[in-house]
Amino acid sequence: MTTKPLKLRELAKGEDRFAYGHRMCAGCGAPIVVKQVLMATDYPIIASNATGCLEVSSCIQEYTAWKIPWIHSAFENAAATISGVEAMYRSLVKQGKIDDKQVKFIAFGGDGGTYDIGFQSLSGAMERGHDMMYICYDNGAYMNTGIQRSSATPFGANTTTCPAGDVIPGKLQQRKDLTRIMAAHDIPYVAQASPGNWMDLMKKVQKAFEIKGPKFMNIIAPCNRGWRSRTDDAITLAKLAVNTCYWPLYEIENGVTKITVKPKEKKPLTEFLKPQGRFKHMFAPKNKWMLEQAQGYVDAQWERLQKEAAAGEAEKTPEE
Amino acid sequence: MSKKYWETLPQGSVVLEAGNSAKFKTGSWRSMRPKWIEENCIQCMFCWMYCPDMSVKVNAEGKREDFNFDYCKGCGICALECPGKKGNKAIVMEEEGK
């Protein structure tokens, strides 16, 4: 199957595979992520979903927003579920009971269902080498149950289980870098994307579908309820996350790192933090150290990523 | 929709009709209403791409038409992302019901 051209006007003529009438909050980033992922390809897709905002709001009792075969079983096993579906599909094709329609398999999970609760099943599915893609939409906390901290919650954020008060000013730990952890599984393709850079996101999805084996994509999905921002700034924040290098866009293909979108000018992290109420306390004079620490962490991560990308670049050009 | 009971529901909580969430209209959630000003529209389709509720109608030629107010939740992403023409936005948010 040929990859379809990514022209907005051509894409707009196509049919959405994620329907309206879903009950995600107004201005949620997750449906934008799902719609862009499903739009990127014409392959038939079967998806599983970890418990989370996306799962509970897209499939409520007898209504479903999915126009593709979709399965939810529990919180911790989206990857195990889809790997079972994939193995069954392969077996049936091999037995000649069904035709191979080049079906692609995706597991969707939030950061809670991916970084924390679903991590063991995700790691296992990647190790077993199933031909599947895992997509994590990362909104940085358990938003569905009322904004509890997860290991994806950034440093300093105010959540209901790490509230910012006089003694403890929000979350004191840095977030877990899951994209790198998945890359450490030595799978063929790992990428990080943002719905604000739709072209980059869809290109990565297209690329991943042409690769056989386990793939992982981590996509930022702004949540105005949990981030305490406005309902209309999901895309603006997704772009700011990229331009401040809080959420760099890169891919690791067969161990080679490549930065796919380099911000023209690296903005200070405060531009990303300021519009979000969950970081409000960090702007108090006594918490200045938090802003410095957060910026320091982002700078160090960006520095390391650039070094890795430079090494990847050097690997590609053969030495004379 | 008429109420269904356990005898009439498909086994295993399976939903047999793809995309039937369309029967649930989320337009009533809206407190702000986007207004499309056609003369300022450059058909960049960003609003369509970024709409979380698939509520920007597109015709067969791939050009945008008015909003689908049955489902638009009035989040305002389209209005914020709209580049407009010469600085004039093609989408503005207005209070619902005014």
PDB file of N, CA and C in Angstrom, chain A residues 88-181:
ATOM      1  N   MET A  88      -3.293 -13.826  17.099  1.00  0.00           N
ATOM      2  CA  MET A  88      -4.438 -14.584  16.573  1.00  0.00           C
ATOM      3  C   MET A  88      -4.615 -14.326  15.084  1.00  0.00           C
ATOM      4  N   TYR A  89      -4.471 -13.052  14.718  1.00  0.00           N
ATOM      5  CA  TYR A  89      -4.616 -12.671  13.313  1.00  0.00           C
ATOM      6  C   TYR A  89      -3.564 -13.378  12.457  1.00  0.00           C
ATOM      7  N   ARG A  90      -2.323 -13.378  12.961  1.00  0.00           N
ATOM      8  CA  ARG A  90      -1.234 -14.025  12.228  1.00  0.00           C
ATOM      9  C   ARG A  90      -1.496 -15.521  12.069  1.00  0.00           C
ATOM     10  N   SER A  91      -2.000 -16.097  13.152  1.00  0.00           N
ATOM     11  CA  SER A  91      -2.271 -17.527  13.135  1.00  0.00           C
ATOM     12  C   SER A  91      -3.373 -17.859  12.128  1.00  0.00           C
ATOM     13  N   LEU A  92      -4.452 -17.075  12.136  1.00  0.00           N
ATOM     14  CA  LEU A  92      -5.576 -17.337  11.233  1.00  0.00           C
ATOM     15  C   LEU A  92      -5.161 -17.173   9.767  1.00  0.00           C
ATOM     16  N   VAL A  93      -4.300 -16.177   9.531  1.00  0.00           N
ATOM     17  CA  VAL A  93      -3.815 -15.972   8.166  1.00  0.00           C
ATOM     18  C   VAL A  93      -2.982 -17.182   7.729  1.00  0.00           C
ATOM     19  N   LYS A  94      -2.128 -17.634   8.650  1.00  0.00           N
ATOM     20  CA  LYS A  94      -1.253 -18.769   8.370  1.00  0.00           C
ATOM     21  C   LYS A  94      -2.063 -20.040   8.095  1.00  0.00           C
ATOM     22  N   GLN A  95      -3.153 -20.183   8.840  1.00  0.00           N
ATOM     23  CA  GLN A  95      -4.002 -21.366   8.645  1.00  0.00           C
ATOM     24  C   GLN A  95      -4.877 -21.251   7.404  1.00  0.00           C
ATOM     25  N   GLY A  96      -4.845 -20.093   6.784  1.00  0.00           N
ATOM     26  CA  GLY A  96      -5.651 -19.888   5.584  1.00  0.00           C
ATOM     27  C   GLY A  96      -7.125 -19.657   5.875  1.00  0.00           C
ATOM     28  N   LYS A  97      -7.452 -19.326   7.122  1.00  0.00           N
ATOM     29  CA  LYS A  97      -8.859 -19.119   7.472  1.00  0.00           C
ATOM     30  C   LYS A  97      -9.335 -17.710   7.117  1.00  0.00           C
ATOM     31  N   ILE A  98      -8.428 -16.750   7.088  1.00  0.00           N
ATOM     32  CA  ILE A  98      -8.785 -15.393   6.639  1.00  0.00           C
ATOM     33  C   ILE A  98      -7.709 -14.897   5.675  1.00  0.00           C
ATOM     34  N   ASP A  99      -8.079 -13.895   4.862  1.00  0.00           N
ATOM     35  CA  ASP A  99      -7.104 -13.303   3.950  1.00  0.00           C
ATOM     36  C   ASP A  99      -6.289 -12.257   4.699  1.00  0.00           C
ATOM     37  N   ASP A 100      -5.040 -12.115   4.291  1.00  0.00           N
ATOM     38  CA  ASP A 100      -4.213 -11.075   4.900  1.00  0.00           C
ATOM     39  C   ASP A 100      -4.562  -9.737   4.269  1.00  0.00           C
ATOM     40  N   LYS A 101      -5.220  -8.886   5.057  1.00  0.00           N
ATOM     41  CA  LYS A 101      -5.602  -7.560   4.545  1.00  0.00           C
ATOM     42  C   LYS A 101      -4.628  -6.496   5.004  1.00  0.00           C
ATOM     43  N   GLN A 102      -3.450  -6.904   5.433  1.00  0.00           N
ATOM     44  CA  GLN A 102      -2.435  -5.985   5.950  1.00  0.00           C
ATOM     45  C   GLN A 102      -2.985  -5.120   7.083  1.00  0.00           C
ATOM     46  N   VAL A 103      -3.643  -5.772   7.997  1.00  0.00           N
ATOM     47  CA  VAL A 103      -4.212  -5.066   9.141  1.00  0.00           C
ATOM     48  C   VAL A 103      -3.084  -4.582  10.049  1.00  0.00           C
ATOM     49  N   LYS A 104      -3.245  -3.366  10.546  1.00  0.00           N
ATOM     50  CA  LYS A 104      -2.259  -2.819  11.491  1.00  0.00           C
ATOM     51  C   LYS A 104      -2.870  -2.770  12.890  1.00  0.00           C
ATOM     52  N   PHE A 105      -2.033  -2.963  13.879  1.00  0.00           N
ATOM     53  CA  PHE A 105      -2.529  -3.043  15.252  1.00  0.00           C
ATOM     54  C   PHE A 105      -1.976  -1.903  16.107  1.00  0.00           C
ATOM     55  N   ILE A 106      -2.888  -1.238  16.790  1.00  0.00           N
ATOM     56  CA  ILE A 106      -2.470  -0.124  17.647  1.00  0.00           C
ATOM     57  C   ILE A 106      -3.022  -0.328  19.050  1.00  0.00           C
ATOM     58  N   ALA A 107      -2.219  -0.025  20.041  1.00  0.00           N
ATOM     59  CA  ALA A 107      -2.735   0.080  21.404  1.00  0.00           C
ATOM     60  C   ALA A 107      -2.652   1.540  21.812  1.00  0.00           C
ATOM     61  N   PHE A 108      -3.760   2.076  22.290  1.00  0.00           N
ATOM     62  CA  PHE A 108      -3.754   3.450  22.802  1.00  0.00           C
ATOM     63  C   PHE A 108      -3.763   3.402  24.325  1.00  0.00           C
ATOM     64  N   GLY A 109      -2.959   4.230  24.943  1.00  0.00           N
ATOM     65  CA  GLY A 109      -2.997   4.312  26.393  1.00  0.00           C
ATOM     66  C   GLY A 109      -2.656   5.712  26.835  1.00  0.00           C
ATOM     67  N   GLY A 110      -3.190   6.128  27.969  1.00  0.00           N
ATOM     68  CA  GLY A 110      -2.797   7.415  28.539  1.00  0.00           C
ATOM     69  C   GLY A 110      -1.481   7.247  29.256  1.00  0.00           C
ATOM     70  N   ASP A 111      -1.001   8.301  29.884  1.00  0.00           N
ATOM     71  CA  ASP A 111       0.298   8.150  30.545  1.00  0.00           C
ATOM     72  C   ASP A 111       0.185   7.252  31.776  1.00  0.00           C
ATOM     73  N   GLY A 112      -0.968   7.270  32.451  1.00  0.00           N
ATOM     74  CA  GLY A 112      -1.140   6.378  33.603  1.00  0.00           C
ATOM     75  C   GLY A 112      -1.121   4.922  33.170  1.00  0.00           C
ATOM     76  N   GLY A 113      -1.838   4.642  32.089  1.00  0.00           N
ATOM     77  CA  GLY A 113      -1.930   3.277  31.578  1.00  0.00           C
ATOM     78  C   GLY A 113      -0.686   2.826  30.840  1.00  0.00           C
ATOM     79  N   THR A 114       0.253   3.735  30.640  1.00  0.00           N
ATOM     80  CA  THR A 114       1.464   3.394  29.894  1.00  0.00           C
ATOM     81  C   THR A 114       2.705   3.469  30.780  1.00  0.00           C
ATOM     82  N   TYR A 115       2.920   4.618  31.406  1.00  0.00           N
ATOM     83  CA  TYR A 115       4.117   4.819  32.224  1.00  0.00           C
ATOM     84  C   TYR A 115       4.067   3.953  33.493  1.00  0.00           C
ATOM     85  N   ASP A 116       2.869   3.839  34.067  1.00  0.00           N
ATOM     86  CA  ASP A 116       2.775   3.184  35.383  1.00  0.00           C
ATOM     87  C   ASP A 116       2.096   1.809  35.287  1.00  0.00           C
ATOM     88  N   ILE A 117       0.771   1.845  35.174  1.00  0.00           N
ATOM     89  CA  ILE A 117      -0.008   0.626  35.362  1.00  0.00           C
ATOM     90  C   ILE A 117       0.191  -0.370  34.221  1.00  0.00           C
ATOM     91  N   GLY A 118       0.286   0.129  32.994  1.00  0.00           N
ATOM     92  CA  GLY A 118       0.397  -0.781  31.864  1.00  0.00           C
ATOM     93  C   GLY A 118       1.824  -1.059  31.444  1.00  0.00           C
ATOM     94  N   PHE A 119       2.777  -0.634  32.272  1.00  0.00           N
ATOM     95  CA  PHE A 119       4.169  -0.698  31.823  1.00  0.00           C
ATOM     96  C   PHE A 119       4.664  -2.130  31.639  1.00  0.00           C
ATOM     97  N   GLN A 120       4.281  -3.022  32.563  1.00  0.00           N
ATOM     98  CA  GLN A 120       4.785  -4.394  32.451  1.00  0.00           C
ATOM     99  C   GLN A 120       4.278  -5.066  31.171  1.00  0.00           C
ATOM    100  N   SER A 121       2.999  -4.854  30.842  1.00  0.00           N
ATOM    101  CA  SER A 121       2.463  -5.522  29.653  1.00  0.00           C
ATOM    102  C   SER A 121       3.043  -4.895  28.383  1.00  0.00           C
ATOM    103  N   LEU A 122       3.296  -3.572  28.444  1.00  0.00           N
ATOM    104  CA  LEU A 122       3.904  -2.894  27.298  1.00  0.00           C
ATOM    105  C   LEU A 122       5.321  -3.414  27.069  1.00  0.00           C
ATOM    106  N   SER A 123       6.084  -3.493  28.146  1.00  0.00           N
ATOM    107  CA  SER A 123       7.462  -3.961  28.042  1.00  0.00           C
ATOM    108  C   SER A 123       7.500  -5.387  27.506  1.00  0.00           C
ATOM    109  N   GLY A 124       6.569  -6.224  28.002  1.00  0.00           N
ATOM    110  CA  GLY A 124       6.515  -7.615  27.554  1.00  0.00           C
ATOM    111  C   GLY A 124       6.172  -7.730  26.083  1.00  0.00           C
ATOM    112  N   ALA A 125       5.185  -6.958  25.641  1.00  0.00           N
ATOM    113  CA  ALA A 125       4.758  -7.032  24.241  1.00  0.00           C
ATOM    114  C   ALA A 125       5.877  -6.579  23.308  1.00  0.00           C
ATOM    115  N   MET A 126       6.637  -5.576  23.757  1.00  0.00           N
ATOM    116  CA  MET A 126       7.747  -5.072  22.939  1.00  0.00           C
ATOM    117  C   MET A 126       8.838  -6.140  22.846  1.00  0.00           C
ATOM    118  N   GLU A 127       9.078  -6.798  23.978  1.00  0.00           N
ATOM    119  CA  GLU A 127      10.139  -7.819  24.022  1.00  0.00           C
ATOM    120  C   GLU A 127       9.769  -9.015  23.139  1.00  0.00           C
ATOM    121  N   ARG A 128       8.472  -9.372  23.119  1.00  0.00           N
ATOM    122  CA  ARG A 128       8.053 -10.519  22.315  1.00  0.00           C
ATOM    123  C   ARG A 128       8.052 -10.213  20.821  1.00  0.00           C
ATOM    124  N   GLY A 129       8.172  -8.929  20.494  1.00  0.00           N
ATOM    125  CA  GLY A 129       8.345  -8.558  19.093  1.00  0.00           C
ATOM    126  C   GLY A 129       7.092  -8.614  18.246  1.00  0.00           C
ATOM    127  N   HIS A 130       5.938  -8.358  18.844  1.00  0.00           N
ATOM    128  CA  HIS A 130       4.705  -8.335  18.048  1.00  0.00           C
ATOM    129  C   HIS A 130       4.739  -7.207  17.025  1.00  0.00           C
ATOM    130  N   ASP A 131       4.062  -7.428  15.906  1.00  0.00           N
ATOM    131  CA  ASP A 131       3.983  -6.389  14.881  1.00  0.00           C
ATOM    132  C   ASP A 131       2.852  -5.436  15.259  1.00  0.00           C
ATOM    133  N   MET A 132       3.146  -4.523  16.136  1.00  0.00           N
ATOM    134  CA  MET A 132       2.118  -3.616  16.651  1.00  0.00           C
ATOM    135  C   MET A 132       2.730  -2.263  16.981  1.00  0.00           C
ATOM    136  N   MET A 133       1.843  -1.308  17.183  1.00  0.00           N
ATOM    137  CA  MET A 133       2.304   0.021  17.571  1.00  0.00           C
ATOM    138  C   MET A 133       1.618   0.389  18.875  1.00  0.00           C
ATOM    139  N   TYR A 134       2.379   0.919  19.807  1.00  0.00           N
ATOM    140  CA  TYR A 134       1.780   1.419  21.046  1.00  0.00           C
ATOM    141  C   TYR A 134       1.830   2.931  21.005  1.00  0.00           C
ATOM    142  N   ILE A 135       0.678   3.557  21.200  1.00  0.00           N
ATOM    143  CA  ILE A 135       0.642   5.014  21.210  1.00  0.00           C
ATOM    144  C   ILE A 135       0.211   5.496  22.585  1.00  0.00           C
ATOM    145  N   CYS A 136       1.087   6.257  23.195  1.00  0.00           N
ATOM    146  CA  CYS A 136       0.763   6.824  24.496  1.00  0.00           C
ATOM    147  C   CYS A 136       0.396   8.279  24.287  1.00  0.00           C
ATOM    148  N   TYR A 137      -0.810   8.665  24.704  1.00  0.00           N
ATOM    149  CA  TYR A 137      -1.124  10.105  24.696  1.00  0.00           C
ATOM    150  C   TYR A 137      -0.868  10.598  26.107  1.00  0.00           C
ATOM    151  N   ASP A 138       0.128  11.429  26.212  1.00  0.00           N
ATOM    152  CA  ASP A 138       0.654  11.810  27.512  1.00  0.00           C
ATOM    153  C   ASP A 138       0.086  13.158  27.938  1.00  0.00           C
ATOM    154  N   ASN A 139      -0.819  13.142  28.920  1.00  0.00           N
ATOM    155  CA  ASN A 139      -1.305  14.419  29.446  1.00  0.00           C
ATOM    156  C   ASN A 139      -0.756  14.683  30.854  1.00  0.00           C
ATOM    157  N   GLY A 140       0.122  13.816  31.295  1.00  0.00           N
ATOM    158  CA  GLY A 140       0.909  14.125  32.484  1.00  0.00           C
ATOM    159  C   GLY A 140       0.239  13.934  33.830  1.00  0.00           C
ATOM    160  N   ALA A 141      -0.818  13.161  33.920  1.00  0.00           N
ATOM    161  CA  ALA A 141      -1.413  12.798  35.220  1.00  0.00           C
ATOM    162  C   ALA A 141      -2.613  11.889  34.967  1.00  0.00           C
ATOM    163  N   TYR A 142      -3.153  11.340  36.054  1.00  0.00           N
ATOM    164  CA  TYR A 142      -4.394  10.563  35.913  1.00  0.00           C
ATOM    165  C   TYR A 142      -5.559  11.551  35.862  1.00  0.00           C
ATOM    166  N   MET A 143      -5.829  12.069  34.670  1.00  0.00           N
ATOM    167  CA  MET A 143      -6.826  13.135  34.549  1.00  0.00           C
ATOM    168  C   MET A 143      -8.236  12.593  34.730  1.00  0.00           C
ATOM    169  N   ASN A 144      -8.460  11.373  34.280  1.00  0.00           N
ATOM    170  CA  ASN A 144      -9.791  10.788  34.283  1.00  0.00           C
ATOM    171  C   ASN A 144     -10.371  10.677  35.691  1.00  0.00           C
ATOM    172  N   THR A 145      -9.522  10.328  36.654  1.00  0.00           N
ATOM    173  CA  THR A 145     -10.015  10.109  38.013  1.00  0.00           C
ATOM    174  C   THR A 145      -9.862  11.350  38.886  1.00  0.00           C
ATOM    175  N   GLY A 146      -9.381  12.431  38.319  1.00  0.00           N
ATOM    176  CA  GLY A 146      -9.301  13.660  39.093  1.00  0.00           C
ATOM    177  C   GLY A 146      -7.893  14.141  39.370  1.00  0.00           C
ATOM    178  N   ILE A 147      -7.036  14.069  38.346  1.00  0.00           N
ATOM    179  CA  ILE A 147      -5.719  14.716  38.360  1.00  0.00           C
ATOM    180  C   ILE A 147      -4.825  14.230  39.505  1.00  0.00           C
ATOM    181  N   GLN A 148      -4.598  12.908  39.563  1.00  0.00           N
ATOM    182  CA  GLN A 148      -3.594  12.394  40.494  1.00  0.00           C
ATOM    183  C   GLN A 148      -2.252  12.314  39.765  1.00  0.00           C
ATOM    184  N   ARG A 149      -1.178  12.455  40.523  1.00  0.00           N
ATOM    185  CA  ARG A 149       0.147  12.451  39.892  1.00  0.00           C
ATOM    186  C   ARG A 149       0.444  11.079  39.282  1.00  0.00           C
ATOM    187  N   SER A 150       1.148  11.072  38.176  1.00  0.00           N
ATOM    188  CA  SER A 150       1.652   9.835  37.598  1.00  0.00           C
ATOM    189  C   SER A 150       3.156  10.015  37.431  1.00  0.00           C
ATOM    190  N   SER A 151       3.829   8.988  36.929  1.00  0.00           N
ATOM    191  CA  SER A 151       5.282   9.171  36.758  1.00  0.00           C
ATOM    192  C   SER A 151       5.577  10.012  35.519  1.00  0.00           C
ATOM    193  N   ALA A 152       4.524  10.419  34.788  1.00  0.00           N
ATOM    194  CA  ALA A 152       4.721  11.328  33.655  1.00  0.00           C
ATOM    195  C   ALA A 152       4.494  12.778  34.066  1.00  0.00           C
ATOM    196  N   THR A 153       4.021  13.000  35.282  1.00  0.00           N
ATOM    197  CA  THR A 153       3.772  14.371  35.744  1.00  0.00           C
ATOM    198  C   THR A 153       5.098  15.124  35.831  1.00  0.00           C
ATOM    199  N   PRO A 154       5.168  16.307  35.218  1.00  0.00           N
ATOM    200  CA  PRO A 154       6.439  17.039  35.256  1.00  0.00           C
ATOM    201  C   PRO A 154       6.756  17.598  36.644  1.00  0.00           C
ATOM    202  N   PHE A 155       8.015  17.877  36.838  1.00  0.00           N
ATOM    203  CA  PHE A 155       8.499  18.443  38.104  1.00  0.00           C
ATOM    204  C   PHE A 155       7.743  19.737  38.441  1.00  0.00           C
ATOM    205  N   GLY A 156       7.324  19.826  39.684  1.00  0.00           N
ATOM    206  CA  GLY A 156       6.706  21.063  40.160  1.00  0.00           C
ATOM    207  C   GLY A 156       5.205  21.139  40.001  1.00  0.00           C
ATOM    208  N   ALA A 157       4.615  20.234  39.204  1.00  0.00           N
ATOM    209  CA  ALA A 157       3.185  20.346  38.932  1.00  0.00           C
ATOM    210  C   ALA A 157       2.349  20.121  40.185  1.00  0.00           C
ATOM    211  N   ASN A 158       1.266  20.851  40.256  1.00  0.00           N
ATOM    212  CA  ASN A 158       0.316  20.730  41.353  1.00  0.00           C
ATOM    213  C   ASN A 158      -0.761  19.732  40.930  1.00  0.00           C
ATOM    214  N   THR A 159      -0.856  18.615  41.618  1.00  0.00           N
ATOM    215  CA  THR A 159      -1.930  17.666  41.344  1.00  0.00           C
ATOM    216  C   THR A 159      -2.650  17.378  42.657  1.00  0.00           C
ATOM    217  N   THR A 160      -3.710  16.591  42.616  1.00  0.00           N
ATOM    218  CA  THR A 160      -4.464  16.367  43.852  1.00  0.00           C
ATOM    219  C   THR A 160      -3.730  15.432  44.809  1.00  0.00           C
ATOM    220  N   THR A 161      -2.758  14.659  44.310  1.00  0.00           N
ATOM    221  CA  THR A 161      -1.998  13.806  45.225  1.00  0.00           C
ATOM    222  C   THR A 161      -0.602  14.348  45.512  1.00  0.00           C
ATOM    223  N   CYS A 162      -0.248  15.446  44.875  1.00  0.00           N
ATOM    224  CA  CYS A 162       0.966  16.177  45.276  1.00  0.00           C
ATOM    225  C   CYS A 162       0.619  17.662  45.222  1.00  0.00           C
ATOM    226  N   PRO A 163      -0.316  18.089  46.083  1.00  0.00           N
ATOM    227  CA  PRO A 163      -0.765  19.477  46.019  1.00  0.00           C
ATOM    228  C   PRO A 163       0.338  20.441  46.455  1.00  0.00           C
ATOM    229  N   ALA A 164       0.360  21.596  45.815  1.00  0.00           N
ATOM    230  CA  ALA A 164       1.341  22.604  46.172  1.00  0.00           C
ATOM    231  C   ALA A 164       0.863  23.318  47.426  1.00  0.00           C
ATOM    232  N   GLY A 165       1.650  23.230  48.478  1.00  0.00           N
ATOM    233  CA  GLY A 165       1.299  23.903  49.727  1.00  0.00           C
ATOM    234  C   GLY A 165       2.491  24.647  50.287  1.00  0.00           C
ATOM    235  N   ASP A 166       2.414  25.000  51.568  1.00  0.00           N
ATOM    236  CA  ASP A 166       3.499  25.761  52.182  1.00  0.00           C
ATOM    237  C   ASP A 166       4.750  24.923  52.360  1.00  0.00           C
ATOM    238  N   VAL A 167       4.545  23.623  52.651  1.00  0.00           N
ATOM    239  CA  VAL A 167       5.701  22.780  52.950  1.00  0.00           C
ATOM    240  C   VAL A 167       6.240  22.115  51.682  1.00  0.00           C
ATOM    241  N   ILE A 168       5.336  21.469  50.936  1.00  0.00           N
ATOM    242  CA  ILE A 168       5.785  20.787  49.718  1.00  0.00           C
ATOM    243  C   ILE A 168       5.187  21.492  48.497  1.00  0.00           C
ATOM    244  N   PRO A 169       6.014  22.032  47.631  1.00  0.00           N
ATOM    245  CA  PRO A 169       5.502  22.812  46.490  1.00  0.00           C
ATOM    246  C   PRO A 169       5.266  21.950  45.246  1.00  0.00           C
ATOM    247  N   GLY A 170       4.269  21.062  45.287  1.00  0.00           N
ATOM    248  CA  GLY A 170       3.952  20.254  44.100  1.00  0.00           C
ATOM    249  C   GLY A 170       4.826  19.028  44.001  1.00  0.00           C
ATOM    250  N   LYS A 171       4.891  18.461  42.804  1.00  0.00           N
ATOM    251  CA  LYS A 171       5.666  17.237  42.613  1.00  0.00           C
ATOM    252  C   LYS A 171       7.155  17.540  42.669  1.00  0.00           C
ATOM    253  N   LEU A 172       7.893  16.782  43.462  1.00  0.00           N
ATOM    254  CA  LEU A 172       9.312  17.077  43.647  1.00  0.00           C
ATOM    255  C   LEU A 172      10.220  16.230  42.757  1.00  0.00           C
ATOM    256  N   GLN A 173       9.635  15.249  42.065  1.00  0.00           N
ATOM    257  CA  GLN A 173      10.462  14.385  41.225  1.00  0.00           C
ATOM    258  C   GLN A 173      10.358  14.815  39.763  1.00  0.00           C
ATOM    259  N   GLN A 174      11.381  14.486  39.004  1.00  0.00           N
ATOM    260  CA  GLN A 174      11.318  14.731  37.565  1.00  0.00           C
ATOM    261  C   GLN A 174      10.470  13.645  36.921  1.00  0.00           C
ATOM    262  N   ARG A 175       9.972  13.902  35.719  1.00  0.00           N
ATOM    263  CA  ARG A 175       9.157  12.901  35.056  1.00  0.00           C
ATOM    264  C   ARG A 175      10.014  11.763  34.504  1.00  0.00           C
ATOM    265  N   LYS A 176       9.368  10.623  34.359  1.00  0.00           N
ATOM    266  CA  LYS A 176      10.070   9.460  33.811  1.00  0.00           C
ATOM    267  C   LYS A 176      10.174   9.656  32.295  1.00  0.00           C
ATOM    268  N   ASP A 177      11.328   9.399  31.725  1.00  0.00           N
ATOM    269  CA  ASP A 177      11.480   9.578  30.279  1.00  0.00           C
ATOM    270  C   ASP A 177      11.172   8.253  29.583  1.00  0.00           C
ATOM    271  N   LEU A 178       9.893   8.017  29.367  1.00  0.00           N
ATOM    272  CA  LEU A 178       9.477   6.711  28.855  1.00  0.00           C
ATOM    273  C   LEU A 178       9.966   6.450  27.426  1.00  0.00           C
ATOM    274  N   THR A 179      10.036   7.518  26.620  1.00  0.00           N
ATOM    275  CA  THR A 179      10.466   7.332  25.231  1.00  0.00           C
ATOM    276  C   THR A 179      11.844   6.687  25.191  1.00  0.00           C
ATOM    277  N   ARG A 180      12.729   7.152  26.086  1.00  0.00           N
ATOM    278  CA  ARG A 180      14.074   6.576  26.132  1.00  0.00           C
ATOM    279  C   ARG A 180      14.057   5.153  26.681  1.00  0.00           C
ATOM    280  N   ILE A 181      13.159   4.922  27.640  1.00  0.00           N
ATOM    281  CA  ILE A 181      13.056   3.560  28.194  1.00  0.00           C
ATOM    282  C   ILE A 181      12.606   2.593  27.100  1.00  0.00           C
TER     283      ILE A 181
END
